[in-house]
Short mmCIF file of C-alpha atoms in Angstrom, two decimals:
data_model
loop_
_atom_site.label_atom_id
_atom_site.label_comp_id
_atom_site.label_asym_id
_atom_site.label_seq_id
_atom_site.Cartn_x
_atom_site.Cartn_y
_atom_site.Cartn_z
CA MET A 24 0.00 0.00 0.00
CA SER A 25 1.14 3.55 -0.65
CA LYS A 26 2.39 5.33 2.44
CA LYS A 27 1.31 8.91 2.84
CA ASN A 28 3.39 11.27 4.92
CA LYS A 29 1.96 14.52 6.18
CA GLY A 30 3.32 17.33 8.26
CA LYS A 31 6.87 18.51 8.77
CA SER A 32 9.16 17.79 5.87
CA LYS A 33 11.84 16.01 7.91
CA GLY A 34 13.52 13.40 5.75
CA PHE A 35 12.76 15.12 2.46
CA HIS A 36 15.60 16.87 0.70
CA MET A 37 16.06 18.17 -2.80
CA LEU A 38 19.59 18.84 -3.96
CA GLY A 39 19.09 21.69 -6.37
CA PHE A 40 16.60 22.07 -9.20
CA SER A 41 17.17 22.59 -12.88
CA GLY A 42 13.81 22.27 -14.59
CA TRP A 43 11.23 19.64 -15.31
CA GLY A 44 13.44 16.92 -16.75
CA GLY A 45 12.18 15.09 -19.81
CA GLU A 46 13.76 14.01 -23.07
CA SER A 47 17.40 14.64 -23.83
CA LYS A 48 18.11 17.34 -26.39
CA VAL A 49 21.36 15.73 -27.51
CA GLU A 50 21.58 15.45 -31.29
CA GLY A 51 21.18 11.88 -32.47
CA TYR A 52 19.45 10.79 -29.26
CA SER A 53 16.49 8.44 -29.47
CA ALA A 54 14.55 6.69 -26.73
CA LYS A 55 15.76 3.16 -26.07
CA ALA A 56 13.57 0.16 -26.83
CA CYS A 57 14.49 -1.48 -23.52
CA LYS A 58 12.44 -0.91 -20.39
CA HIS A 59 13.77 -0.46 -16.88
CA TRP A 60 11.26 -0.42 -14.08
CA ARG A 61 12.27 -1.51 -10.59
CA GLN A 62 14.84 -3.81 -12.12
CA LYS A 63 16.72 -5.75 -9.44
CA VAL A 64 20.49 -5.25 -9.60
CA SER A 65 22.86 -7.21 -7.36
CA LEU A 66 25.53 -5.41 -5.34
CA GLY A 67 26.99 -8.55 -3.76
CA LYS A 68 26.52 -10.18 -0.32
CA ASN A 69 22.74 -10.45 -0.83
CA LEU A 70 22.51 -6.68 -1.27
CA VAL A 71 20.42 -5.26 -4.11
CA VAL A 72 19.13 -1.98 -5.51
CA TYR A 73 16.17 -1.42 -7.84
CA ALA A 74 16.81 0.63 -10.98
CA SER A 75 14.13 2.52 -12.91
CA GLY A 76 13.64 4.91 -15.79
CA PHE A 77 10.96 7.54 -15.19
CA ARG A 78 9.51 7.11 -18.67
CA HIS A 79 9.13 3.37 -18.15
CA GLY A 80 6.55 3.49 -15.39
CA ALA A 81 6.36 6.63 -13.28
CA ASP A 82 3.57 8.14 -15.40
CA ASP A 83 1.59 4.88 -15.21
CA ASP A 84 -0.52 4.78 -12.03
CA ASP A 85 -0.69 1.00 -12.01
CA ALA A 86 3.08 0.62 -12.39
CA LEU A 87 3.80 3.32 -9.82
CA LYS A 88 1.48 1.76 -7.24
CA ALA A 89 2.45 -1.84 -7.93
CA ASN A 90 3.85 -3.78 -5.00
CA PRO A 91 6.41 -4.23 -3.71
CA GLN A 92 7.05 -0.51 -3.66
CA PRO A 93 10.36 1.02 -2.62
CA THR A 94 10.71 2.06 1.00
CA VAL A 95 12.88 4.98 -0.13
CA GLY A 96 13.84 6.47 -3.49
CA VAL A 97 16.98 8.28 -4.67
CA TYR A 98 16.37 9.94 -8.03
CA PHE A 99 18.52 11.82 -10.52
CA ASP A 100 15.90 13.86 -12.38
CA SER A 101 13.32 16.39 -11.15
CA SER A 102 10.55 14.65 -13.08
CA TRP A 103 10.32 12.24 -10.16
CA TRP A 104 9.66 15.11 -7.75
CA ARG A 105 6.80 16.36 -9.91
CA ARG A 106 5.20 12.90 -10.04
CA LEU A 107 5.70 11.83 -6.44
CA THR A 108 4.59 14.98 -4.66
CA GLY A 109 4.60 18.29 -6.58
CA PHE A 110 5.71 20.12 -3.41
CA VAL A 111 9.07 21.08 -2.00
CA ALA A 112 9.21 22.05 1.68
CA VAL A 113 12.08 22.31 4.14
CA ASP A 114 11.65 22.65 7.93
CA MET A 115 8.08 23.88 7.89
CA GLU A 116 4.61 22.54 8.49
CA THR A 117 3.06 21.71 5.13
CA PRO A 118 0.34 19.58 3.53
CA VAL A 119 3.05 17.72 1.60
CA VAL A 120 2.00 14.22 0.64
CA TRP A 121 4.38 11.80 -1.03
CA LYS A 122 4.25 8.11 -1.81
CA TRP A 123 7.48 7.18 -0.01
CA PRO A 124 10.48 9.11 1.34
CA PHE A 125 12.84 10.21 -1.39
CA LEU A 126 15.83 12.38 -2.27
CA ILE A 127 16.38 14.07 -5.62
CA SER A 128 19.77 15.14 -6.95
CA ASP A 129 20.20 17.83 -9.59
CA TRP A 130 22.13 15.55 -11.95
CA PRO A 131 22.18 16.81 -15.57
CA ASP A 132 21.30 14.40 -18.36
CA MET A 133 24.48 12.96 -19.97
CA GLY A 134 26.59 14.68 -17.32
CA MET A 135 27.46 14.52 -13.64
CA PRO A 136 26.09 16.27 -10.53
CA TYR A 137 27.34 19.76 -9.82
CA GLY A 138 30.00 20.09 -7.13
CA GLY A 139 30.87 16.42 -6.86
CA ASP A 140 27.57 15.42 -5.28
CA GLU A 141 27.91 11.89 -6.72
CA THR A 142 29.96 10.85 -3.69
CA THR A 143 27.22 12.06 -1.36
CA ILE A 144 24.62 10.24 -3.45
CA ILE A 145 26.52 6.95 -3.30
CA ASP A 146 27.09 7.39 0.45
CA VAL A 147 23.34 7.82 0.96
CA VAL A 148 22.30 4.90 -1.27
CA GLU A 149 24.88 2.54 0.26
CA GLY A 150 23.79 3.46 3.78
CA LEU A 151 20.10 2.96 3.02
CA ILE A 152 20.70 -0.43 1.40
CA LYS A 153 22.80 -1.63 4.33
CA GLU A 154 20.05 -0.48 6.71
CA GLY A 155 17.73 -2.90 4.96
CA HIS A 156 15.70 -0.49 2.85
CA ARG A 157 14.27 -1.44 -0.51
CA VAL A 158 15.95 1.39 -2.46
CA GLU A 159 14.89 2.54 -5.90
CA ILE A 160 17.24 4.70 -7.98
CA GLY A 161 16.35 6.23 -11.33
CA CYS A 162 16.71 8.95 -13.92
CA ILE A 163 14.61 9.46 -17.08
CA GLY A 164 15.55 6.48 -19.24
CA GLY A 165 17.45 4.43 -16.67
CA HIS A 166 20.68 4.42 -18.71
CA GLY A 167 23.22 7.21 -18.23
CA ARG A 168 22.81 8.59 -14.73
CA THR A 169 21.35 5.38 -13.33
CA GLY A 170 24.02 3.23 -15.00
CA THR A 171 26.74 5.54 -13.68
CA ALA A 172 25.36 5.28 -10.14
CA LEU A 173 25.17 1.49 -10.44
CA SER A 174 28.80 1.37 -11.57
CA MET A 175 29.87 3.52 -8.62
CA LEU A 176 27.87 1.36 -6.21
CA ARG A 177 29.68 -1.72 -7.49
CA ILE A 178 33.02 0.02 -7.00
CA ARG A 179 32.10 1.03 -3.46
CA MET A 180 30.26 -2.10 -2.33
CA GLN A 181 32.00 -4.83 -4.32
CA GLY A 182 35.49 -3.45 -4.66
CA MET A 183 35.47 -3.45 -8.46
CA LYS A 184 37.79 -1.43 -10.67
CA ALA A 185 36.17 1.15 -12.96
CA LEU A 186 36.35 -0.89 -16.17
CA GLU A 187 35.03 -4.01 -14.47
CA ALA A 188 32.18 -2.06 -12.87
CA ILE A 189 30.99 -0.46 -16.11
CA GLU A 190 31.30 -3.69 -18.09
CA SER A 191 29.45 -5.69 -15.44
CA VAL A 192 26.57 -3.18 -15.31
CA ARG A 193 26.30 -3.28 -19.10
CA VAL A 194 26.13 -7.10 -18.98
CA ASP A 195 23.89 -7.54 -15.92
CA TYR A 196 21.65 -4.51 -16.36
CA CYS A 197 21.74 -2.85 -19.80
CA GLU A 198 24.25 -2.53 -22.62
CA ASP A 199 23.40 1.18 -22.88
CA ALA A 200 24.31 1.97 -19.27
CA VAL A 201 26.78 4.86 -18.73
CA GLU A 202 26.06 6.95 -21.81
CA SER A 203 28.75 9.59 -22.09
CA SER A 204 32.51 10.10 -21.92
CA LYS A 205 32.00 12.48 -18.99
CA GLN A 206 30.21 9.73 -17.07
CA ILE A 207 32.88 7.14 -17.93
CA ASP A 208 35.61 9.52 -16.72
CA ALA A 209 33.67 10.14 -13.50
CA VAL A 210 33.45 6.41 -12.79
CA TYR A 211 37.23 6.10 -13.16
CA LYS A 212 37.82 9.07 -10.86
CA PHE A 213 35.36 7.68 -8.31
CA ALA A 214 37.42 4.47 -8.28
CA GLY A 215 40.57 6.52 -7.67
CA GLU A 216 41.88 5.76 -11.15
CA GLU A 217 43.11 8.10 -13.86
CA PRO A 218 40.72 8.07 -16.83
CA PRO A 219 42.65 6.49 -19.72
CA GLU A 220 43.39 8.59 -22.78
CA HIS A 221 42.13 5.75 -24.98
CA PRO A 222 39.66 3.84 -22.79
CA LYS A 223 38.84 0.22 -23.48
CA ILE A 224 35.20 1.08 -22.93
CA THR A 225 33.31 3.68 -24.97
CA PRO A 226 30.10 5.71 -24.53
CA ALA A 227 26.87 3.85 -25.10
CA LYS A 228 25.96 3.32 -28.74
CA GLY A 229 24.49 6.39 -30.41
CA TYR A 230 26.19 8.87 -28.10
CA GLY A 231 29.09 11.03 -29.19
CA SER A 232 32.03 11.99 -27.01
CA SER A 233 33.23 15.33 -28.39
CA TYR A 234 31.24 17.43 -25.90
CA TYR A 235 30.05 15.00 -23.29
#
C-alpha cells in the first residue's frame, strides 16, 4: 500500500533544481527500446538496488502503485519530484503528501552532478541499502545517470575497478548503461583511477564523445 506522509518535511531533501526533466536534447538521441522499471540489480553479499527509468513506469498509475514498492527512493531527475509529490518544503509545516520518502539530486542528463555530489549520493544509497531499505534509484531512461550510479555502487560495495564495474553493469543490467565520456571519466575518478586517454570502454551506442 502507498504510504502517505503529512506534516513537517523532515527526511525530504532536494539537492538543487534545474527544470522539469524530460527528453534529452542531444543530437542523435532516441529513446531506447528497452524498459527499466524496478529492475533488481545485485551489489553482492545479498545486497540489491532497484533501478528505474521515469519514462518506463512513473507516469503509469498501475506501475507506480504496484507492489512491492520502494521504502525509499533516490532519483537523478526532477521529473520524479513532480510525479511523487509536486511540493518542495524544508523545515516547515506543510500539507506535503508523497508516496514514499525520497531524495532528488540535480544531476544533468548525460553529465554529472554539480559540485561532486555523486559521492554524497553513493554514500546515501549505500547506507540505506545496508540499513535494509528497498531502495529505488532512477533517472529518465534508466541508462546514463542510473548506469553511472550502479557502476559507482559496485566500485564502493563490491570493490570493483572502474572498467570491471561499467562492463558488469552493461552485462547484468543494460548494454546502454553509462552513456557519455563524462560519465565514464567520472566512474574512473570515483574508483581513484586516472581516466585512460584511450579507454577500453566507450560511450553507449548512439552517443558522441566530443562534448560529453
